[in-house]
Amino acid sequence: MEFVDGQNLREILSARHVLRPDVAARIALQVASALEHARRNGLMHRDIKPENILITTDGVVKVADFGLSRALAESRATQANVLMGTAAYLAPEQVQGETVDHRADIYSLGIVLFEMLTGKLPFGGDSPVVVAYKRVAEDVPSAMSINPGVPRELDVIVARATGRAASSRFATAGQMVEALREQAPRSVGGLVHHTQAIPIVGEETIAVQRRGGGAEGPARRSKRKRDLRRPRWLALLLLLAVIAATIYVIAGRTPSVAVPGVTNMLQADAIAALTARGFKTSTQNEFNATVTAGNVISQAPREGAKAAKGSTITLYISNGPVTVTVPRVKLMLFSYAQRRLTAAGFKVMKVDAFSDTVRKGRVIDQDPSADAIVPKGTTITLTVSTGPNLVAVPDVTKKSQADATNALETAGFVVSVKQTMSETVPKGNVISQSPNAGTKLANGSTVTLTVSTGPPPVKVPNLLCMTRKQAQDALNHAGLKGNFQGLSGDTKRVVDQDPVAGADVPKGSTVNVVMGYGTTC
């Protein structure tokens, strides 16, 4: 195992908390270079974190602990139910147990870069499992929102590296290297102090191998003394070689010019502007919810950076927002519908409404409708039933049938009528109602009215041969009135009547009575 004179990145972050953006970019660039080399040799790391990033005292960054990668490569196993790697740095596909590729390492490096720039991790939680699963449902926040000193271009790199979908990240670590070059200084020396040998973490930890052997012996000490006695002219010769190489590079260097800013421009306009300044262009497309489709999201190198004429400027072109299909949640319980929509990446707004047909707590309608194609994150408005609209039944007793019916139908009820005789309620008026006044019913419920047909009929008594007094008493007893005609006098008798005896007439009716001699009595 190689001895590395320096510290791991975790020790540096514990002491400094936040690194300068250019220093953080340089460290990330070297780690990305190592990951690209591993990718080209068919290896993934799967556990990129500050503890596995070693930095020597002269600023060289080394990636340690490829043990997990080798073990997985040898077994060719993808374990769906095991979270491999440290929870805080896992890619979403690792958390979900899906098949992963080298882009999972790019995600982990993006989290490390975020931590170097902000001094904190993007996700927190009560347990490693909570932290791990947050990245499945949430995007990594902007590093600039936590540390305003982070350059926008570096913030864009963090965002690309930590895309939730592997397809939205850098395609290779090599692409991330190119994006980081403009942000990185030449060295990160001076960050670390001399340290002890790296302790062995476990059997699967594989550190960078050392070329030499064990302890320094007599032969090595003798050689070191001879090295110290080498002529000083050798150092002078090396200095002259460096100067000559520098002159050669400067003489053959292509003139550098400032890169123009083309963000938010149409792709064709941006390419034309860069071509006019002597640059070549390459494009990469990605989804973006804020930049119009076909416009430039960002560029690398950034606006104002110096770049040689003829060099390539990479433009990241918006495909517009990610679009998804709205699932059908109509008639579902609101709680189930809300969970389903939230899991699919939608926002939910609830609106309550009465419904006579949909049960309380279930979705009456949704907007946008099911199967609509909308941008991810769209707000879906759910109209949820609060049950039927209950209305108090008005009091319509003693009213005429017509007035009572009109009042009930205006309140939203259906009217049913039955009739009965009444000695106290005039004909055509409401005797009673069911349900009673004040009862709360759903819209469309039926209210039954009992309507008077007037008092019950009485039979006309037989008045023939009666004296006037006798006839009057009989009519009074039956509840009828008499209209006496003909001869007068106490000896006169009833000789005719209308209606005839036994006829049914309403109580209070008048009977016509004819008085005469009554010769037949």
Coordinates of C-alpha atoms in Angstrom, one line a residue:
M1 CA 0.0 0.0 0.0
E2 CA 1.3 3.4 -1.0
F3 CA 2.1 6.0 1.7
V4 CA 0.4 9.3 0.8
D5 CA 1.9 12.3 2.6
G6 CA -1.2 14.5 3.0
Q7 CA -4.8 14.3 4.2
N8 CA -8.1 13.1 3.0
L9 CA -10.8 15.6 1.9
R10 CA -12.9 14.9 4.9
E11 CA -10.1 16.1 7.2
I12 CA -9.7 19.2 5.1
L13 CA -13.4 20.0 5.1
S14 CA -13.6 19.4 8.9
A15 CA -10.9 22.1 9.3
R16 CA -11.9 24.6 6.6
H17 CA -15.7 23.8 6.2
V18 CA -15.9 25.6 2.8
L19 CA -13.3 25.7 0.0
R20 CA -12.6 28.5 -2.5
P21 CA -14.6 27.7 -5.7
D22 CA -11.5 27.5 -7.8
V23 CA -9.8 25.1 -5.4
A24 CA -13.0 23.0 -5.1
A25 CA -13.1 22.9 -8.9
R26 CA -9.5 21.7 -9.2
I27 CA -10.1 18.9 -6.7
A28 CA -13.3 17.8 -8.5
L29 CA -11.4 18.0 -11.9
Q30 CA -8.7 15.6 -10.7
V31 CA -11.3 13.2 -9.2
A32 CA -13.3 13.3 -12.5
S33 CA -10.1 12.6 -14.4
A34 CA -9.5 9.5 -12.2
L35 CA -13.1 8.3 -12.8
E36 CA -12.8 8.8 -16.5
H37 CA -9.6 6.7 -16.5
A38 CA -11.4 4.0 -14.5
R39 CA -14.4 4.1 -16.9
R40 CA -12.2 3.5 -19.9
N41 CA -10.8 0.5 -18.1
G42 CA -14.2 -0.9 -17.4
L43 CA -14.4 0.1 -13.7
M44 CA -16.8 2.0 -11.5
H45 CA -16.0 3.2 -8.0
R46 CA -19.5 3.2 -6.4
D47 CA -18.4 4.9 -3.2
I48 CA -17.1 8.4 -4.0
K49 CA -17.0 10.5 -0.8
P50 CA -14.5 12.8 0.9
E51 CA -13.0 10.0 3.0
N52 CA -11.9 8.3 -0.3
I53 CA -10.3 11.4 -1.8
L54 CA -6.7 11.9 -0.8
I55 CA -4.7 15.1 -1.4
T56 CA -0.9 15.2 -1.1
T57 CA 1.0 18.1 0.3
D58 CA 1.9 19.2 -3.2
G59 CA -1.7 19.3 -4.4
V60 CA -2.0 15.9 -6.2
V61 CA -5.5 14.3 -5.7
K62 CA -5.8 10.5 -5.5
V63 CA -8.9 8.4 -5.4
A64 CA -8.7 5.5 -2.9
D65 CA -10.8 2.4 -2.1
F66 CA -11.6 0.8 -5.4
G67 CA -12.4 -2.4 -3.5
L68 CA -16.1 -2.2 -3.8
S69 CA -15.8 -1.6 -7.5
R70 CA -13.6 -4.6 -8.1
A71 CA -15.8 -6.9 -5.9
L72 CA -18.8 -5.9 -7.9
A73 CA -17.1 -6.3 -11.3
E74 CA -15.9 -9.7 -10.4
S75 CA -19.3 -10.9 -9.2
R76 CA -21.4 -9.1 -11.9
A77 CA -24.1 -8.7 -9.3
T78 CA -26.7 -5.9 -9.0
Q79 CA -28.3 -6.1 -5.5
A80 CA -31.7 -4.4 -5.6
N81 CA -32.3 -4.4 -1.9
V82 CA -28.8 -3.3 -0.6
L83 CA -27.7 0.3 -0.4
M84 CA -24.1 0.1 -1.5
G85 CA -21.9 3.1 -0.7
T86 CA -22.4 5.9 1.8
A87 CA -26.0 7.1 2.0
A88 CA -25.2 10.8 1.7
Y89 CA -23.5 10.4 -1.7
L90 CA -25.5 7.7 -3.3
A91 CA -27.1 8.3 -6.7
P92 CA -31.0 7.9 -6.9
E93 CA -30.6 4.7 -9.0
Q94 CA -28.4 3.1 -6.3
V95 CA -31.0 3.9 -3.7
Q96 CA -33.8 2.4 -5.8
G97 CA -31.8 -0.8 -6.4
E98 CA -31.6 -0.3 -10.2
T99 CA -28.8 -1.2 -12.5
V100 CA -26.2 1.5 -12.3
D101 CA -23.3 2.7 -14.5
H102 CA -20.5 5.2 -14.3
R103 CA -22.9 8.1 -14.1
A104 CA -23.6 7.1 -10.5
D105 CA -20.0 8.1 -9.7
I106 CA -20.6 11.4 -11.5
Y107 CA -23.6 12.0 -9.2
S108 CA -21.5 11.2 -6.1
L109 CA -18.8 13.6 -7.2
G110 CA -21.4 16.3 -7.8
I111 CA -22.5 15.9 -4.1
V112 CA -18.8 16.1 -3.0
L113 CA -18.4 19.3 -5.1
F114 CA -21.6 20.7 -3.5
E115 CA -20.2 20.0 0.0
M116 CA -16.8 21.6 -0.8
L117 CA -18.6 24.8 -2.1
T118 CA -21.2 25.1 0.7
G119 CA -19.8 23.3 3.7
K120 CA -22.9 21.1 4.0
L121 CA -24.7 18.2 2.3
P122 CA -27.7 18.9 0.2
F123 CA -30.0 16.5 2.1
G124 CA -30.6 15.9 5.8
G125 CA -32.7 13.5 7.7
D126 CA -33.1 11.4 10.9
S127 CA -31.5 8.3 9.4
P128 CA -29.3 7.3 6.5
V129 CA -32.3 5.7 4.8
V130 CA -34.3 9.0 5.0
V131 CA -31.3 10.9 3.6
A132 CA -30.8 8.3 0.8
Y133 CA -34.5 8.4 -0.3
K134 CA -34.7 12.2 -0.3
R135 CA -32.6 12.3 -3.4
V136 CA -35.1 10.1 -5.2
A137 CA -37.9 12.7 -4.7
E138 CA -36.0 16.0 -4.5
D139 CA -33.5 17.9 -6.7
V140 CA -30.2 19.0 -5.2
P141 CA -30.6 22.7 -4.3
S142 CA -28.5 25.4 -6.0
A143 CA -25.1 25.8 -4.4
M144 CA -25.4 29.6 -5.1
S145 CA -28.5 29.8 -2.9
I146 CA -26.4 28.6 0.1
N147 CA -23.1 30.3 -0.8
P148 CA -23.6 33.4 -3.1
G149 CA -19.9 33.3 -3.8
V150 CA -20.2 30.2 -6.0
P151 CA -19.8 31.2 -9.7
R152 CA -22.9 30.5 -11.8
E153 CA -21.0 28.3 -14.2
L154 CA -19.8 26.1 -11.3
D155 CA -23.3 25.9 -9.9
V156 CA -24.5 24.7 -13.4
I157 CA -21.8 22.0 -13.3
V158 CA -23.1 20.8 -9.9
A159 CA -26.7 20.8 -11.2
R160 CA -25.7 18.7 -14.2
A161 CA -23.7 16.3 -12.3
T162 CA -26.5 15.7 -9.7
G163 CA -29.5 15.3 -12.1
R164 CA -31.9 12.8 -10.6
A165 CA -32.1 11.0 -14.0
A166 CA -28.8 9.5 -15.1
S167 CA -29.6 10.6 -18.6
S168 CA -29.6 14.3 -17.5
R169 CA -26.0 14.1 -16.1
F170 CA -22.7 14.4 -17.9
A171 CA -22.5 11.5 -20.3
T172 CA -19.0 10.7 -19.0
A173 CA -16.6 11.9 -16.4
G174 CA -14.5 13.2 -19.2
Q175 CA -17.2 15.7 -20.1
M176 CA -17.2 16.9 -16.5
V177 CA -13.4 17.4 -16.7
E178 CA -13.9 19.7 -19.7
A179 CA -16.6 21.7 -18.0
L180 CA -14.4 22.1 -14.9
R181 CA -11.2 23.2 -16.7
E182 CA -12.2 26.9 -16.8
Q183 CA -13.0 26.9 -13.1
A184 CA -9.8 25.2 -11.8
P185 CA -6.5 26.8 -10.9
R186 CA -3.2 24.9 -11.6
S187 CA -2.7 23.6 -8.1
V188 CA -4.3 23.0 -4.7
G189 CA -1.0 22.8 -2.9
G190 CA -0.9 24.3 0.6
L191 CA -4.3 22.8 1.6
V192 CA -2.9 19.9 3.5
H193 CA -0.3 19.1 6.2
H194 CA 2.0 16.2 6.5
T195 CA 0.2 13.2 7.9
Q196 CA 0.7 9.6 8.9
A197 CA 0.2 6.5 6.7
I198 CA -3.4 5.8 5.7
P199 CA -5.1 3.3 8.0
I200 CA -6.6 0.2 6.4
V201 CA -10.4 0.6 6.5
G202 CA -11.3 -3.0 5.7
E203 CA -10.4 -6.0 3.7
E204 CA -12.0 -4.5 0.5
T205 CA -10.1 -1.2 0.7
I206 CA -7.6 -1.1 -2.1
A207 CA -5.3 1.9 -2.0
V208 CA -3.0 3.2 -4.7
Q209 CA -0.1 0.7 -5.0
R210 CA 3.4 1.8 -4.1
R211 CA 6.2 1.0 -6.5
G212 CA 8.8 0.5 -3.8
G213 CA 9.2 -2.0 -1.0
G214 CA 9.2 -1.7 2.8
A215 CA 11.5 0.1 5.2
E216 CA 14.6 2.1 4.1
G217 CA 17.7 -0.1 4.2
P218 CA 21.4 0.7 4.1
A219 CA 21.5 0.6 0.3
R220 CA 18.8 3.3 0.0
R221 CA 20.5 5.5 2.6
S222 CA 23.7 5.3 0.6
K223 CA 22.0 6.1 -2.6
R224 CA 20.3 9.1 -1.0
K225 CA 23.7 10.5 0.0
R226 CA 25.0 10.1 -3.5
D227 CA 21.9 11.9 -4.8
L228 CA 22.7 14.9 -2.6
R229 CA 26.2 15.1 -4.0
R230 CA 25.1 15.4 -7.6
P231 CA 26.5 18.4 -9.3
R232 CA 24.5 21.6 -9.1
W233 CA 24.9 22.1 -12.9
L234 CA 22.2 19.4 -13.3
A235 CA 19.6 21.8 -11.6
L236 CA 20.8 24.6 -13.9
L237 CA 20.4 22.4 -17.0
L238 CA 16.8 21.6 -15.9
L239 CA 16.0 25.2 -15.5
L240 CA 17.2 26.1 -19.0
A241 CA 15.1 23.2 -20.4
V242 CA 12.0 24.6 -18.7
I243 CA 12.7 28.1 -20.0
A244 CA 13.2 26.8 -23.6
A245 CA 9.9 24.8 -23.4
T246 CA 8.0 27.8 -22.1
I247 CA 9.3 30.0 -25.0
Y248 CA 8.3 27.2 -27.4
V249 CA 4.8 27.0 -26.0
I250 CA 4.3 30.8 -26.0
A251 CA 5.5 31.2 -29.5
G252 CA 3.2 28.5 -30.9
R253 CA 0.1 29.5 -28.9
T254 CA -3.0 30.6 -30.7
P255 CA -4.2 34.1 -29.7
S256 CA -6.9 34.0 -27.0
V257 CA -10.1 36.1 -27.1
A258 CA -12.9 36.7 -24.7
V259 CA -15.8 34.2 -25.1
P260 CA -19.1 36.1 -25.8
G261 CA -22.2 35.4 -23.7
V262 CA -24.9 33.6 -25.6
T263 CA -27.1 32.2 -22.8
N264 CA -30.9 32.5 -23.4
M265 CA -30.3 33.1 -27.1
L266 CA -31.8 30.8 -29.8
Q267 CA -29.4 28.0 -30.7
A268 CA -28.9 29.2 -34.3
D269 CA -28.2 32.8 -33.1
A270 CA -25.8 31.6 -30.5
I271 CA -23.9 29.5 -33.0
A272 CA -23.7 32.4 -35.4
A273 CA -22.4 34.7 -32.7
L274 CA -19.7 32.3 -31.7
T275 CA -18.7 31.4 -35.2
A276 CA -18.3 35.1 -36.0
R277 CA -15.8 35.3 -33.2
G278 CA -13.8 32.4 -34.6
F279 CA -15.0 29.6 -32.3
K280 CA -16.4 26.2 -33.0
T281 CA -19.4 24.9 -31.3
S282 CA -20.8 21.7 -29.9
T283 CA -24.3 21.2 -28.4
Q284 CA -25.9 19.1 -25.8
N285 CA -29.6 19.0 -25.2
E286 CA -31.2 18.7 -21.8
F287 CA -34.6 19.3 -20.2
N288 CA -35.1 22.7 -18.4
A289 CA -38.3 24.0 -16.8
T290 CA -37.2 27.7 -17.0
V291 CA -35.5 28.2 -20.3
T292 CA -37.6 28.2 -23.5
A293 CA -37.1 25.1 -25.7
G294 CA -34.4 25.8 -28.4
N295 CA -32.6 28.4 -26.3
V296 CA -29.2 28.2 -24.7
I297 CA -29.3 27.2 -21.0
S298 CA -25.6 27.7 -20.3
Q299 CA -22.2 27.6 -22.0
A300 CA -18.7 26.3 -21.3
P301 CA -16.4 28.1 -21.2
R302 CA -18.4 30.9 -19.5
E303 CA -18.9 34.4 -20.8
G304 CA -15.8 36.5 -20.6
A305 CA -13.4 33.6 -20.2
K306 CA -10.3 33.6 -22.4
A307 CA -10.2 30.9 -25.1
A308 CA -8.1 30.3 -28.2
K309 CA -9.7 31.0 -31.5
G310 CA -10.8 27.8 -33.1
S311 CA -11.5 26.2 -29.8
T312 CA -14.9 24.6 -29.1
I313 CA -17.6 26.2 -27.0
T314 CA -20.1 23.7 -25.6
L315 CA -23.7 25.0 -25.6
Y316 CA -26.4 23.3 -23.5
I317 CA -29.7 23.7 -25.3
S318 CA -33.1 23.5 -23.6
N319 CA -35.6 20.8 -24.6
G320 CA -38.1 22.7 -22.5
P321 CA -39.6 21.1 -19.4
V322 CA -39.9 17.4 -18.9
T323 CA -43.4 16.4 -19.9
V324 CA -45.5 13.7 -18.3
T325 CA -49.0 12.2 -18.6
V326 CA -51.5 13.1 -16.0
P327 CA -52.8 9.9 -14.3
R328 CA -56.6 9.3 -13.8
V329 CA -57.6 10.0 -10.2
K330 CA -61.3 10.8 -10.6
L331 CA -63.6 9.1 -8.0
M332 CA -60.5 8.1 -5.9
L333 CA -60.3 9.1 -2.2
F334 CA -58.5 12.4 -2.1
S335 CA -55.7 11.0 0.1
Y336 CA -54.9 8.3 -2.4
A337 CA -55.2 10.7 -5.4
Q338 CA -52.8 13.2 -3.7
R339 CA -50.2 10.5 -3.0
R340 CA -50.3 9.2 -6.6
L341 CA -50.0 12.6 -8.1
T342 CA -47.2 13.7 -5.8
A343 CA -45.3 10.5 -6.5
A344 CA -45.5 11.3 -10.2
G345 CA -44.0 14.7 -9.7
F346 CA -47.1 16.9 -9.7
K347 CA -48.3 19.5 -7.2
V348 CA -51.9 19.2 -5.9
M349 CA -54.5 21.9 -5.1
K350 CA -57.8 20.9 -3.4
V351 CA -61.1 22.6 -4.0
D352 CA -64.2 21.4 -2.0
A353 CA -67.6 21.2 -3.6
F354 CA -71.1 19.7 -2.9
S355 CA -72.1 16.6 -4.8
D356 CA -75.3 14.7 -4.8
T357 CA -73.8 11.8 -6.7
V358 CA -70.1 11.5 -5.5
R359 CA -69.5 10.3 -2.0
K360 CA -67.8 12.6 0.5
G361 CA -64.0 12.7 0.3
R362 CA -63.8 11.4 -3.2
V363 CA -62.6 13.3 -6.3
I364 CA -65.4 14.8 -8.4
D365 CA -63.2 16.2 -11.1
Q366 CA -59.5 16.9 -12.0
D367 CA -57.9 19.7 -14.0
P368 CA -55.9 19.1 -16.2
S369 CA -57.8 16.0 -17.1
A370 CA -56.5 12.5 -17.2
D371 CA -54.1 11.6 -20.0
A372 CA -53.2 15.2 -20.7
I373 CA -49.5 15.8 -21.5
V374 CA -48.1 18.6 -19.2
P375 CA -44.8 19.8 -17.9
K376 CA -43.5 17.9 -14.8
G377 CA -44.3 19.8 -11.7
T378 CA -47.7 21.1 -13.0
T379 CA -50.3 21.8 -10.4
I380 CA -53.3 19.5 -10.6
T381 CA -56.6 20.9 -9.2
L382 CA -58.8 18.3 -7.6
T383 CA -62.4 19.1 -6.9
V384 CA -63.3 16.9 -3.9
S385 CA -66.9 16.1 -2.7
T386 CA -68.1 17.3 0.7
G387 CA -71.3 15.3 0.2
P388 CA -74.8 16.6 -0.7
N389 CA -75.8 20.2 0.0
L390 CA -78.3 19.9 2.8
V391 CA -81.1 22.5 2.8
A392 CA -83.7 23.2 5.6
V393 CA -87.3 22.5 4.5
P394 CA -89.5 25.7 4.7
D395 CA -92.8 25.8 6.5
V396 CA -95.7 25.8 4.0
T397 CA -98.6 24.7 6.2
K398 CA -101.8 26.7 5.8
K399 CA -100.6 28.0 2.4
S400 CA -102.4 27.3 -0.8
Q401 CA -101.2 24.3 -2.7
A402 CA -99.8 26.5 -5.5
D403 CA -97.9 28.8 -3.1
A404 CA -96.5 25.8 -1.1
T405 CA -95.4 24.0 -4.2
N406 CA -93.6 27.0 -5.6
A407 CA -91.7 27.6 -2.3
L408 CA -90.5 24.0 -2.1
E409 CA -89.4 23.7 -5.7
T410 CA -87.5 27.0 -5.4
A411 CA -85.5 25.5 -2.5
G412 CA -84.6 22.5 -4.6
F413 CA -87.1 19.9 -3.4
V414 CA -89.5 17.7 -5.3
V415 CA -93.2 18.0 -4.2
S416 CA -95.7 15.2 -3.7
V417 CA -99.4 15.9 -2.9
K418 CA -102.1 13.9 -1.2
Q419 CA -105.6 15.2 -0.3
T420 CA -107.9 14.7 2.7
M421 CA -111.0 16.4 4.1
S422 CA -110.7 19.0 6.9
E423 CA -113.4 20.8 8.9
T424 CA -110.8 23.5 9.9
V425 CA -108.6 24.1 6.9
P426 CA -110.1 25.6 3.8
K427 CA -110.3 23.6 0.7
G428 CA -107.0 23.8 -1.4
N429 CA -104.8 24.8 1.5
V430 CA -102.0 22.7 3.1
I431 CA -103.0 20.8 6.2
S432 CA -99.5 19.3 7.0
Q433 CA -96.1 18.5 5.4
S434 CA -93.6 15.7 5.7
P435 CA -90.8 16.0 6.6
N436 CA -91.6 18.8 9.1
A437 CA -90.3 22.4 8.6
G438 CA -86.7 22.9 9.5
T439 CA -85.6 19.3 8.6
K440 CA -82.3 19.4 6.5
L441 CA -82.5 17.4 3.3
A442 CA -80.3 16.9 0.2
N443 CA -81.1 18.8 -2.9
G444 CA -83.8 16.9 -4.9
S445 CA -85.3 15.2 -1.9
T446 CA -89.2 14.8 -1.8
V447 CA -91.5 16.7 0.5
T448 CA -95.1 15.4 0.8
L449 CA -98.0 17.9 1.2
T450 CA -101.4 17.0 2.7
V451 CA -104.0 19.3 1.1
S452 CA -107.5 20.0 2.3
T453 CA -110.5 19.0 0.2
G454 CA -112.8 20.9 2.6
P455 CA -115.1 19.5 5.4
P456 CA -116.8 16.0 5.0
P457 CA -120.3 15.9 3.3
V458 CA -123.6 15.6 5.3
K459 CA -126.9 13.8 4.3
V460 CA -129.9 16.0 3.7
P461 CA -132.7 15.0 6.2
N462 CA -136.2 14.1 5.1
L463 CA -138.3 17.3 5.9
L464 CA -141.6 16.3 4.2
C465 CA -144.8 16.9 6.4
M466 CA -142.7 18.7 9.0
T467 CA -143.8 22.1 10.4
R468 CA -141.5 25.0 9.7
K469 CA -140.1 24.8 13.2
Q470 CA -139.5 21.0 12.9
A471 CA -137.8 21.4 9.6
Q472 CA -135.5 24.2 10.8
D473 CA -134.5 22.1 13.8
A474 CA -133.6 19.2 11.6
L475 CA -131.5 21.3 9.3
N476 CA -129.7 22.9 12.2
H477 CA -128.9 19.5 13.6
A478 CA -127.4 18.4 10.2
G479 CA -125.4 21.6 9.9
L480 CA -127.4 22.9 7.0
K481 CA -129.3 26.1 6.3
G482 CA -132.9 26.4 5.2
N483 CA -134.5 28.6 2.5
F484 CA -138.3 28.4 3.3
Q485 CA -140.8 29.3 0.5
G486 CA -144.6 29.1 0.0
L487 CA -147.4 29.5 2.5
S488 CA -146.8 30.6 6.1
G489 CA -148.4 29.7 9.3
D490 CA -148.0 27.1 12.0
T491 CA -150.4 24.7 10.4
K492 CA -148.5 24.6 7.1
R493 CA -146.4 21.6 6.3
V494 CA -143.3 20.9 4.1
V495 CA -144.6 19.8 0.8
D496 CA -141.2 19.8 -1.2
Q497 CA -137.4 20.1 -0.6
D498 CA -134.3 20.5 -2.7
P499 CA -131.9 18.7 -2.5
V500 CA -134.0 15.6 -1.8
A501 CA -133.7 13.6 1.4
G502 CA -130.6 11.4 1.6
A503 CA -128.5 13.6 -0.8
D504 CA -124.8 14.2 0.3
V505 CA -124.0 17.9 0.4
P506 CA -121.2 19.9 2.0
K507 CA -121.8 21.0 5.6
G508 CA -123.3 24.4 5.7
S509 CA -125.2 24.0 2.4
T510 CA -128.7 25.5 1.9
V511 CA -131.7 23.3 1.4
N512 CA -134.8 24.9 -0.4
V513 CA -138.0 24.1 1.6
V514 CA -141.6 24.6 0.2
M515 CA -144.4 25.0 2.7
G516 CA -148.1 24.2 1.9
Y517 CA -151.2 22.5 3.2
G518 CA -149.8 19.1 3.3
T519 CA -152.9 17.3 2.2
T520 CA -150.9 14.0 1.8
C521 CA -149.4 14.0 5.3

